[in-house]
XYZ file of C-alpha atoms in Angstrom:
225
model
C -10.374 8.191 3.965
C -11.181 8.926 7.447
C -9.938 12.019 8.513
C -9.029 13.803 11.959
C -11.342 16.840 11.334
C -14.396 14.297 10.964
C -13.399 12.846 14.418
C -12.729 16.608 16.032
C -16.526 17.624 14.642
C -17.995 14.347 16.036
C -20.249 15.198 19.089
C -20.218 12.036 20.979
C -16.126 12.071 20.830
C -16.006 15.554 22.277
C -18.775 14.435 25.038
C -16.038 11.156 25.695
C -13.252 12.995 26.072
C -14.665 15.599 28.233
C -16.314 12.830 30.614
C -13.072 10.971 30.372
C -10.975 14.106 31.628
C -13.921 14.825 34.377
C -13.440 11.324 35.764
C -9.513 11.166 36.043
C -9.905 14.959 37.820
C -11.928 13.697 40.327
C -9.332 10.844 41.134
C -6.679 13.367 41.563
C -5.044 12.884 38.239
C -3.282 15.084 35.490
C -4.981 16.585 33.119
C -6.677 14.177 30.337
C -8.482 16.701 28.147
C -8.514 18.252 24.926
C -5.032 20.130 25.452
C -3.606 16.451 26.126
C -5.269 14.308 23.314
C -4.702 17.519 20.853
C -0.946 17.114 21.600
C -0.748 13.413 21.631
C -2.545 13.472 18.159
C -0.102 16.107 16.849
C 2.854 13.976 18.123
C 1.986 10.807 16.786
C 1.343 12.164 13.593
C 4.810 14.062 13.567
C 6.757 11.065 14.155
C 5.189 8.701 11.862
C 5.602 11.658 9.277
C 9.290 12.391 10.005
C 10.004 8.519 9.898
C 8.412 8.439 6.242
C 5.165 6.596 6.948
C 2.630 6.964 3.955
C -0.316 9.414 4.285
C -3.099 7.188 5.435
C -1.103 5.644 8.106
C -0.231 9.419 9.604
C -3.734 10.290 9.727
C -4.802 7.216 10.987
C -1.985 8.035 13.966
C -3.642 11.391 14.227
C -6.750 9.848 15.082
C -5.906 7.253 17.136
C -3.675 10.108 19.296
C -6.769 12.111 19.642
C -9.148 8.963 20.680
C -6.593 7.049 22.810
C -7.937 8.091 26.370
C -11.427 7.803 25.957
C -11.589 4.849 28.007
C -10.985 6.668 30.773
C -14.551 7.860 31.491
C -14.965 4.288 32.943
C -12.149 3.471 34.843
C -8.338 4.206 34.630
C -7.590 0.332 34.724
C -7.125 -1.187 31.824
C -8.749 2.189 29.846
C -6.832 1.145 26.674
C -8.800 -1.866 25.985
C -12.472 -0.283 27.266
C -11.698 2.843 24.863
C -10.360 0.530 22.192
C -13.868 -1.265 22.611
C -15.708 2.176 22.854
C -14.077 3.186 19.507
C -14.567 0.073 17.265
C -18.195 0.581 18.062
C -18.613 4.293 17.427
C -16.300 3.849 14.032
C -18.108 0.809 12.798
C -21.530 2.938 13.131
C -19.639 5.801 10.996
C -19.032 3.001 8.521
C -15.148 3.378 8.593
C -13.627 0.191 6.670
C -12.702 -2.468 9.574
C -9.213 -2.336 8.359
C -8.740 1.516 9.498
C -10.479 0.806 12.607
C -8.578 -1.948 13.777
C -5.356 -0.463 13.320
C -6.871 2.457 15.438
C -8.271 0.219 18.027
C -5.058 -2.310 18.479
C -3.081 1.017 18.993
C -5.369 2.775 21.657
C -5.142 -1.083 23.696
C -1.602 -1.229 23.860
C -0.755 2.341 24.439
C -0.710 1.757 28.458
C 1.953 0.834 30.766
C 0.371 -1.874 32.394
C -0.135 -4.130 29.156
C 0.587 -2.181 26.017
C 3.431 -3.539 23.453
C 4.415 -1.781 20.417
C 2.814 -4.014 17.846
C 2.612 -1.621 15.056
C 4.091 1.440 14.059
C 1.126 3.385 15.071
C 0.983 2.030 18.437
C 4.568 2.857 18.810
C 4.204 6.411 17.961
C 1.465 6.774 20.157
C 3.578 5.487 22.729
C 6.006 7.963 22.349
C 4.025 10.730 22.289
C 1.333 9.892 25.080
C 4.438 9.367 26.848
C 6.426 12.162 26.378
C 3.556 14.773 27.685
C 4.566 15.281 31.011
C 5.129 18.845 32.689
C 3.524 21.469 35.239
C 0.827 22.628 32.903
C -0.971 19.199 33.384
C -1.356 19.753 37.361
C -4.226 21.466 38.634
C -3.140 21.530 42.490
C -0.123 23.494 42.619
C 0.391 22.667 46.026
C -0.060 19.108 45.765
C 2.118 16.897 47.775
C 1.218 13.857 45.570
C 4.595 12.631 43.945
C 3.054 12.471 40.429
C 1.707 16.244 40.894
C 5.400 17.035 42.052
C 7.459 15.441 39.313
C 5.006 17.187 36.595
C 5.351 20.308 38.520
C 9.305 20.102 38.329
C 8.983 19.254 34.630
C 9.366 22.794 33.206
C 9.325 21.878 29.376
C 9.223 18.689 27.657
C 9.940 17.711 23.725
C 10.380 14.569 21.584
C 12.489 14.745 18.353
C 13.048 12.322 15.767
C 16.349 12.136 13.511
C 15.256 9.608 11.005
C 19.036 9.969 9.411
C 20.448 9.074 12.909
C 17.791 6.530 13.404
C 17.316 8.392 16.960
C 13.917 9.222 18.976
C 15.188 11.715 21.792
C 12.928 12.999 25.004
C 14.499 15.957 26.141
C 13.329 17.584 29.262
C 14.024 20.722 31.420
C 13.163 19.601 35.158
C 13.573 21.716 38.378
C 14.934 19.604 40.919
C 14.549 22.143 43.323
C 10.482 21.047 43.356
C 11.300 17.322 43.014
C 14.691 15.181 42.673
C 15.302 13.512 39.552
C 15.006 9.933 41.221
C 11.386 10.867 41.662
C 10.985 11.011 38.129
C 12.231 7.597 37.596
C 10.046 6.120 40.297
C 6.793 7.552 38.242
C 8.385 7.306 34.701
C 10.952 4.629 34.552
C 8.552 1.953 33.158
C 6.815 4.202 30.838
C 10.603 5.258 29.373
C 11.167 1.284 29.130
C 7.886 1.157 26.911
C 9.158 4.156 25.159
C 12.382 2.432 24.318
C 10.838 -0.678 23.076
C 8.563 1.663 20.997
C 11.528 3.531 19.604
C 12.846 0.124 18.510
C 10.157 -1.030 16.794
C 10.074 1.898 14.663
C 13.861 0.973 13.920
C 15.289 3.847 16.079
C 17.158 4.020 19.429
C 15.669 6.081 22.089
C 17.330 8.819 24.085
C 16.005 10.152 27.401
C 17.888 13.791 27.990
C 16.823 15.523 31.609
C 18.614 18.851 31.625
C 20.900 18.224 28.996
C 22.130 15.171 30.764
C 21.886 11.993 28.790
C 20.379 9.353 30.989
C 19.235 6.548 28.679
C 20.487 6.011 24.915
C 23.945 6.493 24.573
C 25.419 2.861 25.363
C 25.510 0.374 22.681
C 26.142 -3.200 24.385
C 27.969 -5.161 22.037
C 27.768 -8.973 22.395
C 31.151 -10.590 23.495
């Protein structure tokens, strides 16, 4: 079975992750390098493991999280699709079983907010892991006036929790509103949180968003009349 260790030891993948982060840095985006992809890999793995998926799906999820942003080395636009194509080609060269490749590449192609949809457990876990990685350490320019930078600078901590028994997935954020208003957060992240809500639902859970311990999404269950 393909392992995350094999993927991490692959020099081609290492190079592409570096190039993707370099491209986004030149464009003024937040960090998308090894710290980000390792976080997304570990968090995707943890979400799937906590929800009881089998070891193979958990490992494929970890691999997907590590490779999900490679398409950014070409362009930010539709980077999920371009990344899926790159990963497909590389994994075929490694003679990985096609069934495993399609699980990985489908998730990569569907993780971004522009066109993404939670169409598999790996896709859903990847979406939640990727969108939860927002905080001040990802900003290079601490004096930036760019709203995306200001919002990330205001995020002092961000954690995602899975409660399989209660069937909830909670994103908890510590936010410094003296740096950026909470409304700024929603200007940037509203559609991403909607995608997280859909992803949690696909996994049979309810998505909860807490900012400074205030529940802003997830506590109301609407009943049909």
